[in-house]
mmCIF file with all atom_site columns, C-alpha atoms in Angstrom:
data_model
loop_
_atom_site.group_PDB
_atom_site.id
_atom_site.type_symbol
_atom_site.label_atom_id
_atom_site.label_alt_id
_atom_site.label_comp_id
_atom_site.label_asym_id
_atom_site.label_entity_id
_atom_site.label_seq_id
_atom_site.pdbx_PDB_ins_code
_atom_site.Cartn_x
_atom_site.Cartn_y
_atom_site.Cartn_z
_atom_site.occupancy
_atom_site.B_iso_or_equiv
_atom_site.pdbx_formal_charge
_atom_site.auth_seq_id
_atom_site.auth_comp_id
_atom_site.auth_asym_id
_atom_site.auth_atom_id
_atom_site.pdbx_PDB_model_num
ATOM 1   C CA . MET A 1 1   ? -10.036 -37.665 -50.846 1.00 53.00 ? 61  MET A CA 1
ATOM 2   C CA . ARG A 1 2   ? -8.143  -34.441 -48.355 1.00 58.00 ? 62  ARG A CA 1
ATOM 3   C CA . ASN A 1 3   ? -6.191  -35.911 -45.686 1.00 60.00 ? 63  ASN A CA 1
ATOM 4   C CA . ARG A 1 4   ? -6.329  -32.811 -43.729 1.00 62.00 ? 64  ARG A CA 1
ATOM 5   C CA . LYS A 1 5   ? -6.319  -32.293 -39.825 1.00 69.00 ? 65  LYS A CA 1
ATOM 6   C CA . LEU A 1 6   ? -8.128  -29.991 -37.971 1.00 70.00 ? 66  LEU A CA 1
ATOM 7   C CA . LYS A 1 7   ? -6.715  -27.660 -35.694 1.00 79.00 ? 67  LYS A CA 1
ATOM 8   C CA . GLY A 1 8   ? -8.543  -26.875 -32.373 1.00 82.00 ? 68  GLY A CA 1
ATOM 9   C CA . PHE A 1 9   ? -9.352  -28.020 -28.665 1.00 83.00 ? 69  PHE A CA 1
ATOM 10  C CA . THR A 1 10  ? -12.270 -30.170 -28.378 1.00 89.00 ? 70  THR A CA 1
ATOM 11  C CA . LEU A 1 11  ? -14.910 -29.816 -26.342 1.00 89.00 ? 71  LEU A CA 1
ATOM 12  C CA . LEU A 1 12  ? -13.554 -32.206 -23.439 1.00 90.00 ? 72  LEU A CA 1
ATOM 13  C CA . GLU A 1 13  ? -10.516 -29.641 -23.232 1.00 89.00 ? 73  GLU A CA 1
ATOM 14  C CA . LEU A 1 14  ? -12.115 -26.424 -23.132 1.00 90.00 ? 74  LEU A CA 1
ATOM 15  C CA . LEU A 1 15  ? -14.819 -27.666 -20.273 1.00 91.00 ? 75  LEU A CA 1
ATOM 16  C CA . VAL A 1 16  ? -11.611 -28.753 -18.896 1.00 92.00 ? 76  VAL A CA 1
ATOM 17  C CA . VAL A 1 17  ? -9.948  -25.444 -18.654 1.00 92.00 ? 77  VAL A CA 1
ATOM 18  C CA . ILE A 1 18  ? -13.177 -23.658 -17.847 1.00 93.00 ? 78  ILE A CA 1
ATOM 19  C CA . VAL A 1 19  ? -13.285 -26.026 -14.473 1.00 92.00 ? 79  VAL A CA 1
ATOM 20  C CA . ILE A 1 20  ? -10.095 -24.930 -13.368 1.00 92.00 ? 80  ILE A CA 1
ATOM 21  C CA . ILE A 1 21  ? -10.452 -21.371 -14.073 1.00 92.00 ? 81  ILE A CA 1
ATOM 22  C CA . GLY A 1 22  ? -13.501 -21.506 -11.890 1.00 90.00 ? 82  GLY A CA 1
ATOM 23  C CA . LEU A 1 23  ? -12.026 -23.053 -9.050  1.00 88.00 ? 83  LEU A CA 1
ATOM 24  C CA . LEU A 1 24  ? -8.897  -20.721 -8.902  1.00 89.00 ? 84  LEU A CA 1
ATOM 25  C CA . ALA A 1 25  ? -11.296 -17.868 -9.012  1.00 86.00 ? 85  ALA A CA 1
ATOM 26  C CA . GLY A 1 26  ? -13.354 -19.218 -5.952  1.00 86.00 ? 86  GLY A CA 1
ATOM 27  C CA . TYR A 1 27  ? -10.237 -19.879 -3.839  1.00 83.00 ? 87  TYR A CA 1
ATOM 28  C CA . VAL A 1 28  ? -9.083  -16.547 -4.988  1.00 82.00 ? 88  VAL A CA 1
ATOM 29  C CA . ALA A 1 29  ? -11.212 -14.368 -5.089  1.00 79.00 ? 89  ALA A CA 1
ATOM 30  C CA . PRO A 1 30  ? -12.508 -14.009 -1.244  1.00 77.00 ? 90  PRO A CA 1
ATOM 31  C CA . ARG A 1 31  ? -8.810  -13.983 -0.093  1.00 76.00 ? 91  ARG A CA 1
ATOM 32  C CA . TYR A 1 32  ? -8.876  -10.646 -2.591  1.00 74.00 ? 92  TYR A CA 1
ATOM 33  C CA . PHE A 1 33  ? -12.189 -9.203  -1.394  1.00 71.00 ? 93  PHE A CA 1
ATOM 34  C CA . SER A 1 34  ? -11.764 -9.859  2.004   1.00 68.00 ? 94  SER A CA 1
ATOM 35  C CA . GLN A 1 35  ? -8.406  -7.723  1.681   1.00 72.00 ? 95  GLN A CA 1
ATOM 36  C CA . VAL A 1 36  ? -10.761 -5.037  0.035   1.00 71.00 ? 96  VAL A CA 1
ATOM 37  C CA . GLY A 1 37  ? -12.522 -4.311  3.299   1.00 72.00 ? 97  GLY A CA 1
ATOM 38  C CA . LYS A 1 38  ? -9.444  -4.446  5.513   1.00 80.00 ? 98  LYS A CA 1
ATOM 39  C CA . SER A 1 39  ? -7.975  -2.138  3.243   1.00 84.00 ? 99  SER A CA 1
ATOM 40  C CA . GLU A 1 40  ? -11.140 0.814   3.657   1.00 87.00 ? 100 GLU A CA 1
ATOM 41  C CA . VAL A 1 41  ? -11.151 0.295   7.242   1.00 87.00 ? 101 VAL A CA 1
ATOM 42  C CA . GLN A 1 42  ? -7.444  1.775   7.312   1.00 89.00 ? 102 GLN A CA 1
ATOM 43  C CA . VAL A 1 43  ? -8.109  4.163   4.937   1.00 91.00 ? 103 VAL A CA 1
ATOM 44  C CA . ALA A 1 44  ? -11.082 5.349   6.960   1.00 92.00 ? 104 ALA A CA 1
ATOM 45  C CA . ARG A 1 45  ? -8.588  5.613   10.161  1.00 92.00 ? 105 ARG A CA 1
ATOM 46  C CA . ALA A 1 46  ? -5.932  7.561   8.445   1.00 92.00 ? 106 ALA A CA 1
ATOM 47  C CA . GLN A 1 47  ? -8.434  10.174  6.940   1.00 94.00 ? 107 GLN A CA 1
ATOM 48  C CA . ILE A 1 48  ? -9.813  10.397  10.950  1.00 93.00 ? 108 ILE A CA 1
ATOM 49  C CA . ASP A 1 49  ? -6.169  10.541  12.145  1.00 92.00 ? 109 ASP A CA 1
ATOM 50  C CA . ALA A 1 50  ? -6.150  13.534  9.662   1.00 93.00 ? 110 ALA A CA 1
ATOM 51  C CA . LEU A 1 51  ? -9.552  14.728  10.510  1.00 94.00 ? 111 LEU A CA 1
ATOM 52  C CA . GLU A 1 52  ? -8.459  14.714  13.818  1.00 92.00 ? 112 GLU A CA 1
ATOM 53  C CA . LYS A 1 53  ? -5.291  16.686  13.194  1.00 93.00 ? 113 LYS A CA 1
ATOM 54  C CA . ALA A 1 54  ? -7.041  19.631  11.666  1.00 95.00 ? 114 ALA A CA 1
ATOM 55  C CA . VAL A 1 55  ? -9.524  19.886  14.048  1.00 94.00 ? 115 VAL A CA 1
ATOM 56  C CA . ASP A 1 56  ? -6.694  20.204  16.722  1.00 93.00 ? 116 ASP A CA 1
ATOM 57  C CA . GLN A 1 57  ? -4.974  23.052  14.264  1.00 95.00 ? 117 GLN A CA 1
ATOM 58  C CA . TYR A 1 58  ? -8.705  24.368  14.379  1.00 96.00 ? 118 TYR A CA 1
ATOM 59  C CA . ARG A 1 59  ? -8.706  24.201  18.327  1.00 95.00 ? 119 ARG A CA 1
ATOM 60  C CA . LEU A 1 60  ? -5.209  26.132  18.670  1.00 95.00 ? 120 LEU A CA 1
ATOM 61  C CA . ASP A 1 61  ? -5.888  29.070  15.974  1.00 95.00 ? 121 ASP A CA 1
ATOM 62  C CA . ASN A 1 62  ? -9.389  29.627  17.748  1.00 95.00 ? 122 ASN A CA 1
ATOM 63  C CA . ARG A 1 63  ? -9.433  28.581  21.317  1.00 95.00 ? 123 ARG A CA 1
ATOM 64  C CA . ARG A 1 64  ? -12.201 26.214  20.725  1.00 94.00 ? 124 ARG A CA 1
ATOM 65  C CA . TYR A 1 65  ? -13.512 23.238  18.658  1.00 94.00 ? 125 TYR A CA 1
ATOM 66  C CA . PRO A 1 66  ? -15.595 23.628  16.265  1.00 95.00 ? 126 PRO A CA 1
ATOM 67  C CA . THR A 1 67  ? -19.412 23.386  17.021  1.00 93.00 ? 127 THR A CA 1
ATOM 68  C CA . SER A 1 68  ? -21.309 21.020  15.753  1.00 91.00 ? 128 SER A CA 1
ATOM 69  C CA . GLU A 1 69  ? -23.045 23.499  13.628  1.00 92.00 ? 129 GLU A CA 1
ATOM 70  C CA . GLU A 1 70  ? -19.768 24.690  11.931  1.00 94.00 ? 130 GLU A CA 1
ATOM 71  C CA . GLY A 1 71  ? -19.076 20.564  11.634  1.00 93.00 ? 131 GLY A CA 1
ATOM 72  C CA . LEU A 1 72  ? -16.220 19.725  9.762   1.00 94.00 ? 132 LEU A CA 1
ATOM 73  C CA . ALA A 1 73  ? -16.384 22.200  7.204   1.00 94.00 ? 133 ALA A CA 1
ATOM 74  C CA . ALA A 1 74  ? -14.714 24.688  9.478   1.00 95.00 ? 134 ALA A CA 1
ATOM 75  C CA . VAL A 1 75  ? -11.764 22.523  9.695   1.00 94.00 ? 135 VAL A CA 1
ATOM 76  C CA . GLN A 1 76  ? -11.332 22.506  5.419   1.00 93.00 ? 136 GLN A CA 1
ATOM 77  C CA . PRO A 1 77  ? -8.491  25.484  5.434   1.00 93.00 ? 137 PRO A CA 1
ATOM 78  C CA . TYR A 1 78  ? -6.444  22.948  7.456   1.00 93.00 ? 138 TYR A CA 1
ATOM 79  C CA . LEU A 1 79  ? -6.644  20.120  4.917   1.00 92.00 ? 139 LEU A CA 1
ATOM 80  C CA . LYS A 1 80  ? -4.447  19.488  2.306   1.00 89.00 ? 140 LYS A CA 1
ATOM 81  C CA . LYS A 1 81  ? -7.120  18.091  0.073   1.00 89.00 ? 141 LYS A CA 1
ATOM 82  C CA . THR A 1 82  ? -11.180 18.973  0.190   1.00 91.00 ? 142 THR A CA 1
ATOM 83  C CA . LEU A 1 83  ? -13.022 17.597  3.031   1.00 92.00 ? 143 LEU A CA 1
ATOM 84  C CA . PRO A 1 84  ? -13.265 13.856  2.261   1.00 93.00 ? 144 PRO A CA 1
ATOM 85  C CA . ASN A 1 85  ? -16.100 11.139  2.871   1.00 93.00 ? 145 ASN A CA 1
ATOM 86  C CA . ASP A 1 86  ? -15.523 7.846   4.372   1.00 94.00 ? 146 ASP A CA 1
ATOM 87  C CA . PRO A 1 87  ? -14.440 4.940   1.842   1.00 92.00 ? 147 PRO A CA 1
ATOM 88  C CA . TRP A 1 88  ? -18.168 3.972   1.512   1.00 92.00 ? 148 TRP A CA 1
ATOM 89  C CA . GLY A 1 89  ? -19.128 7.459   0.628   1.00 93.00 ? 149 GLY A CA 1
ATOM 90  C CA . ARG A 1 90  ? -20.860 8.695   3.805   1.00 94.00 ? 150 ARG A CA 1
ATOM 91  C CA . PRO A 1 91  ? -19.692 11.672  5.169   1.00 95.00 ? 151 PRO A CA 1
ATOM 92  C CA . TYR A 1 92  ? -17.885 11.762  8.462   1.00 95.00 ? 152 TYR A CA 1
ATOM 93  C CA . VAL A 1 93  ? -20.066 12.209  11.696  1.00 93.00 ? 153 VAL A CA 1
ATOM 94  C CA . TYR A 1 94  ? -18.299 14.983  14.287  1.00 93.00 ? 154 TYR A CA 1
ATOM 95  C CA . ARG A 1 95  ? -20.113 15.611  17.722  1.00 90.00 ? 155 ARG A CA 1
ATOM 96  C CA . VAL A 1 96  ? -19.451 18.219  20.180  1.00 88.00 ? 156 VAL A CA 1
ATOM 97  C CA . PRO A 1 97  ? -19.220 17.285  23.275  1.00 88.00 ? 157 PRO A CA 1
ATOM 98  C CA . GLY A 1 98  ? -19.065 13.825  22.255  1.00 84.00 ? 158 GLY A CA 1
ATOM 99  C CA . GLU A 1 99  ? -20.499 10.790  23.808  1.00 84.00 ? 159 GLU A CA 1
ATOM 100 C CA . LYS A 1 100 ? -16.961 9.625   25.876  1.00 82.00 ? 160 LYS A CA 1
ATOM 101 C CA . ALA A 1 101 ? -14.875 13.094  25.457  1.00 85.00 ? 161 ALA A CA 1
ATOM 102 C CA . GLU A 1 102 ? -15.143 16.572  24.035  1.00 89.00 ? 162 GLU A CA 1
ATOM 103 C CA . TYR A 1 103 ? -15.021 15.644  20.315  1.00 92.00 ? 163 TYR A CA 1
ATOM 104 C CA . GLU A 1 104 ? -15.579 12.277  18.376  1.00 91.00 ? 164 GLU A CA 1
ATOM 105 C CA . VAL A 1 105 ? -15.308 12.182  14.502  1.00 93.00 ? 165 VAL A CA 1
ATOM 106 C CA . ILE A 1 106 ? -16.773 8.765   13.696  1.00 91.00 ? 166 ILE A CA 1
ATOM 107 C CA . SER A 1 107 ? -17.708 6.384   10.603  1.00 92.00 ? 167 SER A CA 1
ATOM 108 C CA . TYR A 1 108 ? -20.204 4.215   10.891  1.00 91.00 ? 168 TYR A CA 1
ATOM 109 C CA . GLY A 1 109 ? -18.244 1.508   8.647   1.00 88.00 ? 169 GLY A CA 1
ATOM 110 C CA . LYS A 1 110 ? -19.593 -0.252  5.504   1.00 88.00 ? 170 LYS A CA 1
ATOM 111 C CA . ASP A 1 111 ? -23.142 -0.488  7.090   1.00 88.00 ? 171 ASP A CA 1
ATOM 112 C CA . GLY A 1 112 ? -23.184 3.060   7.756   1.00 87.00 ? 172 GLY A CA 1
ATOM 113 C CA . LYS A 1 113 ? -25.440 2.542   11.094  1.00 87.00 ? 173 LYS A CA 1
ATOM 114 C CA . PRO A 1 114 ? -24.161 3.114   15.165  1.00 89.00 ? 174 PRO A CA 1
ATOM 115 C CA . GLY A 1 115 ? -22.320 -0.160  16.527  1.00 84.00 ? 175 GLY A CA 1
ATOM 116 C CA . GLY A 1 116 ? -21.860 -3.508  14.124  1.00 82.00 ? 176 GLY A CA 1
ATOM 117 C CA . THR A 1 117 ? -18.818 -5.205  13.933  1.00 83.00 ? 177 THR A CA 1
ATOM 118 C CA . GLY A 1 118 ? -16.297 -6.276  11.377  1.00 79.00 ? 178 GLY A CA 1
ATOM 119 C CA . GLU A 1 119 ? -16.351 -4.187  8.504   1.00 79.00 ? 179 GLU A CA 1
ATOM 120 C CA . ASP A 1 120 ? -19.520 -2.275  9.552   1.00 81.00 ? 180 ASP A CA 1
ATOM 121 C CA . ALA A 1 121 ? -18.334 -1.379  13.289  1.00 84.00 ? 181 ALA A CA 1
ATOM 122 C CA . ASP A 1 122 ? -17.999 1.968   13.496  1.00 86.00 ? 182 ASP A CA 1
ATOM 123 C CA . ILE A 1 123 ? -14.445 3.629   13.190  1.00 88.00 ? 183 ILE A CA 1
ATOM 124 C CA . GLY A 1 124 ? -13.385 7.008   14.910  1.00 83.00 ? 184 GLY A CA 1
ATOM 125 C CA . VAL A 1 125 ? -11.942 8.805   17.213  1.00 64.00 ? 185 VAL A CA 1
ATOM 126 C CA . ALA A 1 126 ? -12.519 10.337  20.507  1.00 58.00 ? 186 ALA A CA 1
ATOM 127 C CA . VAL A 1 127 ? -10.654 13.232  22.195  1.00 52.00 ? 187 VAL A CA 1
ATOM 128 C CA . SER A 1 128 ? -10.545 14.031  25.746  1.00 51.00 ? 188 SER A CA 1
ATOM 129 C CA . GLY A 1 129 ? -8.220  16.809  26.896  1.00 47.00 ? 189 GLY A CA 1
ATOM 130 C CA . THR A 1 130 ? -4.721  15.574  25.410  1.00 39.00 ? 190 THR A CA 1
ATOM 131 C CA . ALA A 1 131 ? -5.593  11.727  25.577  1.00 35.00 ? 191 ALA A CA 1
ATOM 132 C CA . THR A 1 132 ? -6.944  10.256  22.298  1.00 37.00 ? 192 THR A CA 1
ATOM 133 C CA . ALA A 1 133 ? -8.339  6.791   22.267  1.00 38.00 ? 193 ALA A CA 1
ATOM 134 C CA . SER A 1 134 ? -9.693  4.507   19.446  1.00 40.00 ? 194 SER A CA 1
ATOM 135 C CA . VAL A 1 135 ? -13.573 3.937   19.164  1.00 40.00 ? 195 VAL A CA 1
ATOM 136 C CA . ARG A 1 136 ? -14.293 0.305   17.804  1.00 38.00 ? 196 ARG A CA 1
ATOM 137 C CA . ASN A 1 137 ? -17.508 -1.499  18.402  1.00 38.00 ? 197 ASN A CA 1
ATOM 138 C CA . GLY A 1 138 ? -18.827 0.413   21.074  1.00 38.00 ? 198 GLY A CA 1
ATOM 139 C CA . THR A 1 139 ? -15.747 0.564   23.217  1.00 38.00 ? 199 THR A CA 1
ATOM 140 C CA . ASN A 1 140 ? -12.558 2.036   24.261  1.00 35.00 ? 200 ASN A CA 1
#
């Protein structure tokens, strides 16, 4: 008879490793995905800031803000890249006059609906004269 040792892992060893990997994934995944949501909000704020600067430059050149009909497409020449959608794939909302200012540039957040909290909250800028205010959760 041959006396040969088989090399490999037992079923129990494999199950222990799988359980450990599952526990680590359960701990790390929620932290990772919450950071993704926060970064999307930060990207939206940065894009809105760039759009606000482009609208202001348009006003300096044309002595008026783009109309609602012209929308943000009118400021395309003032942007370094093409007119972006928000991080959730929807176009930014541009209103003239705004509800609280001369104009507003808004993203309705992750859910795409007005209002909301957390990642679903509205993100934007309401501009009144020379003052700029961030619009979050429907308040200034």
